[in-house]
Coordinates of C-alpha atoms and ligand atoms in Angstrom, one line a residue:
M1 CA 41.7 91.9 136.9
P2 CA 43.4 89.9 139.6
R3 CA 46.0 87.5 138.1
R4 CA 45.9 83.8 138.5
I5 CA 48.6 82.1 140.5
A6 CA 51.3 80.4 138.4
V7 CA 54.6 78.7 139.0
M8 CA 57.4 80.9 137.7
P9 CA 59.4 79.6 134.8
E10 CA 62.7 78.1 135.9
E11 CA 64.6 80.9 134.2
L12 CA 62.8 83.6 136.1
S13 CA 63.0 81.9 139.5
S14 CA 66.6 81.2 139.1
R15 CA 67.2 84.9 138.3
I16 CA 65.4 86.0 141.4
A17 CA 67.4 83.5 143.4
A18 CA 70.6 84.6 141.8
G19 CA 69.9 88.0 143.2
E20 CA 70.2 86.7 146.8
V21 CA 73.6 85.2 146.2
I22 CA 75.1 87.6 143.6
E23 CA 74.9 91.2 144.6
R24 CA 78.0 92.4 142.9
P25 CA 81.1 91.3 141.2
A26 CA 82.8 90.7 144.6
S27 CA 80.2 88.0 145.4
I28 CA 81.2 86.2 142.3
V29 CA 84.9 86.5 143.1
K30 CA 84.2 85.0 146.5
E31 CA 82.1 82.1 145.2
L32 CA 84.6 81.2 142.5
L33 CA 87.5 81.4 144.8
E34 CA 85.8 79.1 147.3
N35 CA 85.2 76.6 144.5
S36 CA 88.8 76.6 143.5
L37 CA 89.9 76.2 147.0
D38 CA 87.5 73.3 147.5
A39 CA 89.0 71.7 144.4
G40 CA 92.4 71.8 146.2
A41 CA 94.0 74.6 144.1
T42 CA 97.4 75.8 145.3
D43 CA 97.6 78.6 142.8
I44 CA 94.8 80.9 141.8
T45 CA 94.8 83.9 139.5
V46 CA 92.0 86.4 139.5
E47 CA 91.7 88.9 136.6
L48 CA 89.3 91.8 136.7
E49 CA 88.2 94.5 134.2
D50 CA 86.1 97.5 135.1
G51 CA 85.9 96.4 138.7
G52 CA 84.7 93.0 137.6
K53 CA 81.6 94.4 135.9
T54 CA 82.7 93.3 132.4
L55 CA 85.2 90.6 133.2
I56 CA 86.0 88.3 136.1
K57 CA 88.3 85.4 135.2
I58 CA 89.6 82.9 137.7
V59 CA 92.1 80.3 136.8
D60 CA 93.0 77.6 139.2
N61 CA 95.3 74.5 139.2
G62 CA 92.7 72.4 141.2
A63 CA 91.3 68.9 140.5
G64 CA 89.1 70.0 137.6
I65 CA 85.7 68.6 136.7
H66 CA 85.0 65.3 135.0
K67 CA 83.8 65.7 131.4
D68 CA 80.4 64.1 132.1
D69 CA 79.8 66.4 135.1
V70 CA 80.6 69.8 133.6
S71 CA 77.1 70.7 132.5
L72 CA 75.7 69.4 135.8
A73 CA 77.8 72.0 137.6
F74 CA 75.5 74.7 136.0
E75 CA 72.3 73.2 137.4
R76 CA 70.7 74.5 140.4
H77 CA 71.4 72.3 143.5
A78 CA 74.1 70.4 141.7
T79 CA 77.0 69.9 144.0
S80 CA 79.7 67.4 144.6
K81 CA 79.9 68.4 148.2
I82 CA 76.7 67.4 149.8
Y83 CA 75.4 63.9 149.3
T84 CA 73.6 63.3 152.6
F85 CA 71.5 65.4 154.9
E86 CA 74.3 65.1 157.6
D87 CA 76.8 66.9 155.3
I88 CA 74.7 70.0 155.6
T89 CA 75.1 70.2 159.3
D90 CA 78.7 69.7 159.1
L91 CA 80.3 73.2 159.3
D92 CA 82.8 72.3 156.6
S93 CA 79.9 72.4 154.1
F94 CA 78.6 75.8 155.2
G95 CA 78.0 78.1 152.2
F96 CA 77.8 75.2 149.9
R97 CA 74.3 75.1 148.5
G98 CA 75.2 73.9 145.1
E99 CA 73.9 77.0 143.3
A100 CA 76.7 79.5 143.0
I101 CA 77.7 78.5 139.5
A102 CA 74.0 78.3 138.4
S103 CA 73.3 81.7 139.9
I104 CA 76.3 83.3 138.3
A105 CA 75.5 81.8 134.9
A106 CA 71.9 83.0 135.3
I107 CA 72.9 86.7 135.2
S108 CA 76.0 86.8 133.1
K109 CA 77.9 85.1 130.2
V110 CA 80.1 82.3 131.5
E111 CA 82.7 80.2 129.9
M112 CA 84.3 77.4 131.8
L113 CA 87.4 75.5 130.7
T114 CA 88.4 72.5 132.9
R115 CA 90.4 69.3 132.8
K116 CA 91.0 66.6 135.4
E117 CA 94.6 65.3 135.7
D118 CA 93.8 61.8 134.2
S119 CA 91.9 63.2 131.1
L120 CA 93.7 63.6 127.9
S121 CA 91.6 66.6 126.9
G122 CA 89.5 69.1 128.7
T123 CA 86.1 70.5 128.3
R124 CA 84.8 74.0 127.3
V125 CA 81.3 75.0 128.3
H126 CA 79.7 78.2 127.3
V127 CA 76.6 79.4 129.1
Q128 CA 74.6 82.6 128.6
G129 CA 71.6 83.8 130.7
G130 CA 71.5 80.3 132.3
V131 CA 71.3 78.5 129.1
I132 CA 74.0 76.0 128.0
K133 CA 75.0 77.1 124.5
E134 CA 78.0 74.8 123.9
V135 CA 79.9 71.9 125.3
V136 CA 82.9 70.8 123.5
D137 CA 86.3 69.1 124.0
A138 CA 89.2 71.5 124.3
G139 CA 92.9 71.4 125.1
C140 CA 93.7 73.1 128.5
P141 CA 95.9 72.7 131.4
V142 CA 94.8 70.7 134.4
G143 CA 92.5 72.7 136.6
T144 CA 89.6 75.1 135.9
S145 CA 89.3 78.5 134.6
V146 CA 85.9 80.4 134.7
T147 CA 85.3 83.5 132.8
V148 CA 82.4 85.6 133.7
N149 CA 81.5 88.4 131.2
D150 CA 79.0 91.3 131.4
I151 CA 77.3 90.8 134.9
F152 CA 73.7 91.7 135.0
Y153 CA 73.6 92.3 131.2
S154 CA 70.1 91.0 131.1
T155 CA 69.0 93.1 134.2
P156 CA 70.0 96.6 133.6
V157 CA 68.2 97.8 136.7
R158 CA 70.5 95.7 138.8
M159 CA 73.5 96.9 137.0
K160 CA 72.6 100.5 138.1
F161 CA 73.0 99.6 141.6
L162 CA 76.7 98.8 141.1
K163 CA 79.1 101.4 142.2
K164 CA 82.0 103.0 140.4
D165 CA 84.5 100.6 138.9
A166 CA 87.1 101.5 141.5
T167 CA 84.7 100.8 144.3
E168 CA 83.6 97.5 142.8
Q169 CA 87.2 96.6 142.4
A170 CA 87.9 97.4 146.0
Y171 CA 85.1 95.1 147.1
C172 CA 86.6 92.4 145.0
I173 CA 90.0 92.8 146.6
E174 CA 88.3 92.7 150.0
A175 CA 86.7 89.4 149.1
V176 CA 90.2 88.1 148.0
T177 CA 91.8 89.4 151.1
R178 CA 89.4 87.6 153.4
I179 CA 90.0 84.3 151.6
A180 CA 93.8 84.8 151.3
L181 CA 94.1 85.4 155.1
S182 CA 92.8 82.0 156.0
N183 CA 94.2 79.8 153.2
P184 CA 98.1 80.1 153.5
G185 CA 98.6 77.0 151.3
T186 CA 97.3 78.8 148.2
R187 CA 99.1 81.4 146.2
I188 CA 96.6 84.1 145.2
K189 CA 97.2 86.7 142.7
V190 CA 94.9 89.5 141.3
I191 CA 95.4 91.3 138.0
A192 CA 93.3 94.4 137.5
R193 CA 93.4 96.2 134.1
G194 CA 96.6 94.3 133.3
K195 CA 98.3 95.3 136.5
T196 CA 99.2 93.0 139.4
V197 CA 97.3 94.5 142.4
F198 CA 97.6 91.7 144.9
D199 CA 100.0 88.8 145.0
V200 CA 100.7 86.6 148.0
P201 CA 102.9 83.4 147.8
R202 CA 102.1 80.2 149.5
T203 CA 103.3 80.3 153.1
E204 CA 104.0 77.7 155.6
N205 CA 101.6 78.9 158.3
I206 CA 98.8 81.2 158.9
F207 CA 100.8 83.7 160.7
D208 CA 103.2 84.4 157.9
R209 CA 100.2 84.7 155.6
V210 CA 98.5 87.2 157.8
S211 CA 101.6 89.4 158.0
L212 CA 102.0 89.2 154.2
V213 CA 98.5 90.1 153.5
L214 CA 98.1 92.9 156.0
G215 CA 101.4 94.4 155.4
K216 CA 104.5 95.8 157.3
N217 CA 102.7 98.4 159.4
F218 CA 100.4 95.6 160.8
R219 CA 103.4 93.2 161.3
Q220 CA 105.3 95.7 163.3
N221 CA 102.4 96.9 165.4
S222 CA 100.6 93.7 166.2
M223 CA 100.6 90.9 168.8
R224 CA 99.8 87.3 168.7
I225 CA 97.0 86.1 170.9
E226 CA 95.7 82.7 171.8
G227 CA 93.2 81.4 174.3
K228 CA 90.9 78.5 175.1
K229 CA 87.6 78.2 176.9
E230 CA 85.6 75.0 177.1
S231 CA 85.7 73.5 173.7
A232 CA 86.4 76.8 171.9
R233 CA 89.8 78.0 170.9
V234 CA 91.0 81.2 169.5
E235 CA 94.3 82.3 167.9
G236 CA 95.3 85.2 165.8
F237 CA 96.8 88.7 165.7
I238 CA 95.6 92.0 167.2
S239 CA 97.0 95.4 166.6
T240 CA 98.6 97.4 169.4
P241 CA 96.5 100.4 170.5
D242 CA 98.7 102.7 168.6
L243 CA 97.6 101.4 165.3
T244 CA 94.1 102.4 164.8
R245 CA 91.8 102.9 161.9
S246 CA 88.6 104.9 161.5
N247 CA 86.7 102.0 160.2
T248 CA 86.3 98.3 160.9
K249 CA 88.0 97.2 157.7
G250 CA 91.0 95.8 159.5
I251 CA 88.9 93.3 161.5
F252 CA 88.6 89.8 160.3
Y253 CA 86.9 86.8 162.2
Y254 CA 87.0 83.2 161.1
V255 CA 85.1 80.4 162.5
N256 CA 86.5 77.1 161.5
R257 CA 88.5 78.8 158.8
R258 CA 85.4 80.6 157.3
F259 CA 85.1 84.3 157.3
V260 CA 82.2 85.6 159.4
R261 CA 80.8 88.9 160.6
D262 CA 79.4 88.9 164.1
N263 CA 78.3 91.6 166.4
L264 CA 79.0 89.7 169.6
L265 CA 82.6 89.3 168.5
N266 CA 82.8 93.1 167.6
H267 CA 81.4 94.0 171.0
A268 CA 83.9 91.8 172.8
L269 CA 86.8 93.1 170.7
M270 CA 86.0 96.7 171.2
N271 CA 85.4 96.2 174.9
S272 CA 88.9 94.7 175.2
Y273 CA 90.4 97.9 173.7
R274 CA 88.2 100.2 175.9
W275 CA 90.3 102.9 177.4
L276 CA 93.1 102.2 175.2
I277 CA 91.9 103.7 171.9
E278 CA 89.9 106.8 171.1
P279 CA 86.3 106.7 170.5
R280 CA 85.3 106.0 166.9
K281 CA 88.7 104.4 166.2
Y282 CA 89.0 100.7 165.6
P283 CA 91.8 98.2 166.0
S284 CA 92.9 95.7 163.5
A285 CA 92.5 92.0 164.2
V286 CA 92.5 88.6 162.6
L287 CA 91.0 86.1 164.9
F288 CA 90.6 82.4 164.0
F289 CA 88.1 80.6 166.2
D290 CA 88.1 76.8 166.3
L291 CA 85.0 75.1 167.7
P292 CA 83.1 71.9 167.3
P293 CA 80.7 72.2 164.4
E294 CA 77.7 71.4 166.5
D295 CA 78.4 74.6 168.6
V296 CA 77.8 76.9 165.6
D297 CA 74.7 77.5 163.6
A298 CA 76.1 78.5 160.2
N299 CA 72.8 78.6 158.4
V300 CA 71.5 81.9 159.7
H301 CA 72.3 83.5 156.4
P302 CA 74.7 81.7 154.1
T303 CA 75.7 84.7 152.0
K304 CA 75.8 87.3 154.6
M305 CA 78.3 85.3 156.4
E306 CA 76.5 85.5 159.7
I307 CA 76.5 82.7 162.2
R308 CA 75.2 81.9 165.7
F309 CA 77.1 80.6 168.5
R310 CA 75.5 78.1 170.8
N311 CA 77.5 79.3 173.8
S312 CA 77.9 82.9 173.1
R313 CA 78.8 83.9 176.6
D314 CA 81.8 81.6 176.5
I315 CA 82.9 83.0 173.2
Y316 CA 82.6 86.5 174.5
D317 CA 84.7 85.7 177.6
L318 CA 87.3 84.0 175.4
V319 CA 87.8 87.1 173.3
I320 CA 88.0 89.4 176.4
D321 CA 90.4 87.1 178.3
S322 CA 92.8 86.6 175.3
V323 CA 92.6 90.1 173.7
A324 CA 92.4 92.2 176.8
G325 CA 95.0 89.9 178.6
T326 CA 97.4 90.4 175.8
L327 CA 96.8 94.1 175.6
A328 CA 97.4 94.4 179.3
M329 CA 100.8 92.8 178.8
Q330 CA 101.6 95.2 176.2
G331 CA 102.0 97.8 178.9
L332 CA 105.1 96.0 179.9
S333 CA 106.5 94.9 176.6
R334 CA 105.8 98.0 174.5
G335 CA 108.1 98.3 171.6
K336 CA 109.2 94.7 171.5
T337 CA 107.9 92.0 169.2
P338 CA 105.8 89.8 171.2
G339 CA 106.2 86.1 170.7
Q340 CA 109.9 86.7 170.1
N341 CA 110.2 87.8 173.6
E342 CA 110.4 85.2 176.3
L343 CA 109.8 87.6 179.1
S344 CA 106.6 88.7 177.6
D345 CA 105.5 85.1 177.4
I346 CA 106.0 84.7 181.2
Y347 CA 104.3 87.9 181.8
R348 CA 101.4 86.9 179.5
K349 CA 100.8 83.7 181.6
R350 CA 100.9 85.7 184.8
T351 CA 98.5 88.3 183.4
E352 CA 96.2 85.5 182.4
E353 CA 96.3 84.4 186.0
A354 CA 95.7 87.9 187.1
L355 CA 92.9 88.1 184.7
K356 CA 91.2 85.0 186.1
R357 CA 90.5 87.1 189.2
Y358 CA 88.6 89.7 187.2
T359 CA 85.3 89.7 185.5
I360 CA 83.6 92.1 183.1
S361 CA 81.8 94.7 185.1
A362 CA 78.1 95.0 184.8
D363 CA 78.4 98.8 184.3
P364 CA 80.2 99.2 181.0
K365 CA 80.8 102.9 181.7
R366 CA 83.1 102.5 184.5
Y367 CA 85.5 99.5 184.6
L368 CA 86.6 97.1 182.1
F369 CA 87.5 94.6 184.9
E370 CA 86.3 94.3 188.3
K371 CA 87.9 92.2 191.1
T372 CA 86.1 89.1 192.0
G373 CA 88.7 87.1 193.9
Q374 CA 90.0 87.7 197.4
A375 CA 92.0 90.9 198.0
N376 CA 95.8 90.7 198.0
E377 CA 96.2 87.2 197.2
N378 CA 98.9 87.5 194.5
R379 CA 99.2 91.2 193.9
T380 CA 98.8 92.4 190.3
L381 CA 102.0 92.8 188.3
F382 CA 101.5 96.5 187.5
T383 CA 98.8 99.1 187.8
A384 CA 97.6 100.7 184.7
P385 CA 94.7 102.7 185.7
G386 CA 91.6 101.7 183.9
I387 CA 92.9 98.3 183.0
F388 CA 93.2 97.0 186.5
E389 CA 91.1 99.7 187.9
G390 CA 89.8 97.3 190.7
E391 CA 93.2 96.7 191.9
Y392 CA 94.2 100.3 191.5
A393 CA 91.3 101.5 193.5
T394 CA 92.0 99.1 196.4
S395 CA 95.6 99.9 196.6
K396 CA 94.7 103.6 197.0
E397 CA 97.9 104.9 195.5
E398 CA 97.9 108.7 195.2
I399 CA 100.9 109.6 193.0
S400 CA 102.5 112.9 193.8
F401 CA 104.0 113.6 190.4
S402 CA 106.3 116.3 191.4
S403 CA 108.0 114.1 193.9
L404 CA 109.0 111.6 191.3
H405 CA 112.6 111.3 190.1
Y406 CA 112.8 111.9 186.4
L407 CA 115.2 109.4 184.7
G408 CA 114.7 110.1 181.1
Q409 CA 112.5 109.8 178.0
T410 CA 112.2 107.0 175.5
M411 CA 110.9 106.8 172.0
G412 CA 110.4 110.6 172.2
T413 CA 107.1 109.7 173.9
Y414 CA 107.3 108.1 177.3
L415 CA 108.8 109.7 180.3
I416 CA 110.4 107.4 182.8
F417 CA 110.5 108.1 186.6
S418 CA 111.3 106.3 189.7
D419 CA 109.4 106.9 193.0
N420 CA 110.3 106.6 196.6
D421 CA 108.9 103.1 197.0
G422 CA 111.3 101.8 194.3
G423 CA 108.6 101.6 191.7
I424 CA 109.0 102.6 188.1
I425 CA 106.5 104.9 186.4
L426 CA 106.2 105.2 182.6
M427 CA 104.2 108.3 181.5
D428 CA 102.7 109.1 178.1
Q429 CA 103.7 112.7 177.7
H430 CA 101.0 113.5 175.2
A431 CA 98.2 111.9 177.2
A432 CA 99.4 113.6 180.4
H433 CA 99.6 117.1 178.9
E434 CA 96.2 116.6 177.3
R435 CA 94.7 115.9 180.8
V436 CA 96.2 119.0 182.1
L437 CA 95.1 121.3 179.3
F438 CA 91.6 119.7 179.5
E439 CA 91.2 120.5 183.1
K440 CA 92.5 124.0 182.7
L441 CA 90.3 124.8 179.8
R442 CA 87.3 123.5 181.8
E443 CA 88.2 125.5 184.7
R444 CA 89.1 128.8 183.3
S445 CA 88.2 129.2 179.6
S446 CA 85.6 131.9 180.2
K447 CA 87.9 134.1 182.0
D448 CA 89.1 137.0 179.8
D449 CA 92.9 136.7 180.8
E450 CA 93.1 133.2 179.5
R451 CA 92.1 134.3 176.1
Q452 CA 94.4 135.4 173.4
K453 CA 93.3 138.4 171.7
L454 CA 94.4 138.1 168.1
L455 CA 96.5 140.9 166.8
I456 CA 95.8 140.0 163.2
Q457 CA 92.3 138.8 163.2
E458 CA 91.9 135.8 161.0
I459 CA 89.3 135.5 158.3
I460 CA 88.1 132.0 157.8
S461 CA 85.9 130.8 155.0
V462 CA 83.7 127.8 155.5
S463 CA 81.2 126.0 153.3
P464 CA 77.6 127.3 153.2
G465 CA 76.3 124.5 155.4
H466 CA 79.0 124.9 158.0
F467 CA 78.6 128.6 158.1
G468 CA 75.1 128.3 159.3
L469 CA 76.2 125.9 162.0
L470 CA 79.0 128.2 163.1
I471 CA 76.6 131.2 163.5
D472 CA 74.0 129.0 165.3
N473 CA 76.8 128.2 167.8
I474 CA 78.5 131.5 168.3
E475 CA 77.6 131.6 172.0
L476 CA 78.7 128.0 172.6
L477 CA 82.0 128.9 171.0
A478 CA 82.4 132.1 173.0
D479 CA 81.8 130.0 176.1
V480 CA 84.7 127.8 175.3
G481 CA 87.0 130.6 174.5
I482 CA 86.6 131.1 170.7
E483 CA 85.2 134.4 169.6
I484 CA 84.0 134.7 166.1
E485 CA 81.6 137.1 164.1
P486 CA 80.0 136.8 160.8
Y487 CA 82.1 138.5 158.1
G488 CA 80.4 138.4 154.8
E489 CA 79.2 135.4 152.8
N490 CA 80.3 132.2 154.3
T491 CA 83.2 133.8 156.1
V492 CA 83.7 134.6 159.7
R493 CA 86.3 136.7 161.6
L494 CA 88.2 135.0 164.5
K495 CA 88.6 137.5 167.3
S496 CA 90.1 135.4 170.1
I497 CA 91.1 131.9 171.0
P498 CA 92.1 130.2 174.3
S499 CA 95.8 131.0 174.9
T500 CA 96.7 127.3 175.1
L501 CA 95.8 127.0 171.4
S502 CA 98.0 129.8 170.2
D503 CA 100.2 127.4 168.2
V504 CA 97.3 125.6 166.6
N505 CA 96.2 125.9 162.9
V506 CA 92.8 127.6 163.7
E507 CA 91.2 126.8 160.4
V508 CA 91.7 123.2 160.9
L509 CA 90.5 123.5 164.5
I510 CA 87.3 125.3 163.4
Q511 CA 86.7 122.6 160.8
D512 CA 87.1 119.9 163.6
I513 CA 84.8 121.7 166.0
I514 CA 82.1 121.9 163.3
E515 CA 82.5 118.2 162.6
E516 CA 82.2 117.5 166.4
I517 CA 79.1 119.6 166.6
I518 CA 77.6 117.8 163.5
K519 CA 78.6 114.4 165.0
T520 CA 77.3 115.0 168.5
G521 CA 75.1 118.1 168.4
K522 CA 71.7 116.4 168.2
T523 CA 72.4 113.8 170.9
L524 CA 74.3 115.6 173.5
K525 CA 73.5 118.2 176.1
L526 CA 75.3 121.5 176.0
D527 CA 77.6 120.5 178.8
E528 CA 78.6 117.4 177.0
I529 CA 79.3 119.2 173.8
R530 CA 81.5 121.6 175.7
E531 CA 83.4 118.7 177.1
K532 CA 83.9 117.2 173.7
I533 CA 85.3 120.6 172.5
Y534 CA 87.6 120.8 175.4
T535 CA 88.9 117.3 174.6
L536 CA 89.5 118.4 171.1
F537 CA 91.4 121.6 172.2
A538 CA 93.4 119.6 174.7
C539 CA 94.4 117.1 172.0
K540 CA 95.4 119.9 169.6
G541 CA 97.3 121.9 172.1
A542 CA 99.1 119.1 173.9
I543 CA 102.7 118.3 173.2
K544 CA 103.0 115.5 170.7
A545 CA 104.9 112.3 170.8
H546 CA 108.4 112.5 169.4
H547 CA 109.0 115.8 171.0
V548 CA 112.0 115.8 173.4
L549 CA 111.1 117.6 176.6
S550 CA 113.6 119.6 178.7
S551 CA 113.8 118.6 182.4
G552 CA 112.2 122.0 183.2
E553 CA 109.3 121.1 181.0
V554 CA 109.0 117.7 182.7
T555 CA 109.0 119.4 186.1
S556 CA 106.2 121.8 185.1
L557 CA 104.2 119.0 183.6
C558 CA 104.4 117.1 186.9
E559 CA 103.5 120.1 188.9
A560 CA 100.5 120.7 186.6
L561 CA 99.4 117.1 186.9
D562 CA 99.4 117.4 190.8
S563 CA 97.1 120.4 190.4
V564 CA 94.4 118.7 188.4
P565 CA 91.9 116.1 189.5
F566 CA 91.6 112.7 187.8
A567 CA 95.2 112.6 186.7
T568 CA 94.9 109.0 185.7
H569 CA 93.5 109.1 182.2
C570 CA 93.6 111.5 179.3
P571 CA 90.3 113.0 178.2
H572 CA 90.0 110.2 175.6
G573 CA 90.2 107.6 178.2
R574 CA 93.7 106.4 177.7
P575 CA 95.9 105.9 180.8
L576 CA 98.4 108.5 181.5
Y577 CA 101.0 106.3 183.1
V578 CA 101.7 102.8 184.0
R579 CA 103.4 101.9 187.3
L580 CA 105.7 98.9 187.9
D581 CA 105.9 98.0 191.5
K582 CA 109.1 97.3 193.3
A583 CA 107.8 93.7 194.0
V584 CA 107.2 93.2 190.3
L585 CA 110.7 94.3 189.4
E586 CA 112.0 91.9 192.1
R587 CA 109.9 89.1 190.7
M588 CA 111.1 89.8 187.2
F589 CA 114.7 89.4 188.3
K590 CA 113.9 86.3 190.5
R591 CA 114.9 88.1 193.7
R592 CA 111.7 86.9 195.2
Ligands
ADP601 P1 78.9 74.2 145.4 O1 80.2 74.8 145.5 O2 78.0 74.7 146.5 O3 79.0 72.6 145.3 P2 78.8 75.5 142.9 O4 77.6 75.9 142.1 O5 79.6 76.5 143.4 O6 78.2 74.6 144.1 O7 79.6 74.4 142.1 C1 79.0 73.3 141.6 C2 79.9 72.2 141.5 O8 80.8 72.4 140.4 C3 80.9 71.9 142.7 O9 80.2 71.1 143.6 C4 82.1 71.3 142.0 O10 81.9 69.9 141.9 C5 82.1 71.9 140.7 N1 83.1 73.0 140.5 C6 82.8 74.3 140.5 N2 83.9 75.1 140.4 C7 84.9 74.2 140.5 C8 86.4 74.3 140.3 N3 87.0 75.6 140.2 N4 87.1 73.2 140.3 C9 86.5 72.0 140.3 N5 85.2 71.8 140.5 C10 84.4 72.9 140.5
MG602 MG1 80.6 76.8 145.5

């Protein structure tokens, strides 16, 4: 029998609504932290048990809540932050919908203890399943503490969707991290299972805060950026291309101090690093955008932290100009701490000028920048193939590597040369060798004499799933110089490998090839998979950074480079070398 329509009882509707806001312990941590910050807290402690599933306790030293208002805070749409309709459109109130506390209380057991500075005593409220059980006077310090117990205790189905304690705890810390990055004036500490797992002191400015939160490695491998376009401004930190991660967890965007996720920003950021980092690797970045509230629509989805920019093209350009511009400068100031280096500031200004003459190319496969201004008016400072590809292409420089004068090596990684025109060339030895190996493999891998027949034929065992894949691809592997044959259950015998790979751990290599095939096999043509495998081989076989080369080795590397086409980038797309013009050197030393 069809049911009649009925308005849901309040308790039910609030539980459903709570589901939108409260997905997991981390959502509670975020909402409570935001409340504490809104209350002006300068010190906040978060306690977690079982990843926040059984206990989340947040203690702040903020303004507290007036006795008469405490129970109001637990009502839906009760807020002290929005009084008028205009307040809603003000970006400062984004995310404030006056329902966090009510939603949290609807799905857990909450105790709040709060006192305002001018009150003699505080108030204790106990709420369970959305129902206020008790409101009493109680002694407590100024500020508010909220204890949330047994999340989803009344909806076991929702509880089942939670992940392992460790994972939920990691999500909670992620939420804390996002907030800590943008609120330098508040000390934030997290205690999990009795141990302090996160503790950042108050800092004077946002930059000190970012380096404290993201740690030493980021501090030492990052650069400050800033930029302005129309009424939008950006400032922050980006990692150097050496510091990459295999996920986007090191990327944080804030719009008017609120954490947001945004695909447009992702796209612009990744585009800025194109050619500089390997595919499927990601930089770290903390970018703070400042723009007039009317230029942002923050209500797209209040809990998913999505927003919409009114002038998205400007924002896109702003990221490209400031991030790519700073990265381009890094070619010159590598190894130095930017910001502390006056020279690099001068260079940055000049690069910004240079960048003004470039625009993003319509063909994303080819150039990051394309020349738009008049040729030769103000030559670029340096040519890094791929970064200033437009300029590089017009200057038609064909470097003859073997005619360069080798001056030495620095950081065990970069080879330094001078050329006959008074220029300086810095070469990444690993990238250069990779390109050479790649070309050689491509050219000759199927020839027998380039293969190494193994004296002791290695037996490699793989997982059942991988075994099938290996056997399916026997011909492809033979084609790239790796001969294998089945050898019992889930094992193969390796008969030969390309000679360039003789020093490589073959078991790891096979594993990587399988992964490459899994990753790309369905989408790529045979030729393309082959290229991928050569790229992998080249990377494995190439001389690594921190390896000191003899001058003989440098000479043969240069000769090899002369013999291969496309000696400007490694197979991953990173530039092999950067060239500093004589004119640039002269300008640096004010001789011009
Ligand atoms: P909102 O933050 O959107 O106003 P909440 O449900 O999160 O809604 O909180 C309701 C109200 O309770 C807030 O407007 C604020 O007045 C009060 N409140 C909540 N947490 C705190 C806190 N830690 N310190 C002071 N006041 C608080
Ligand atoms: Mg709130």
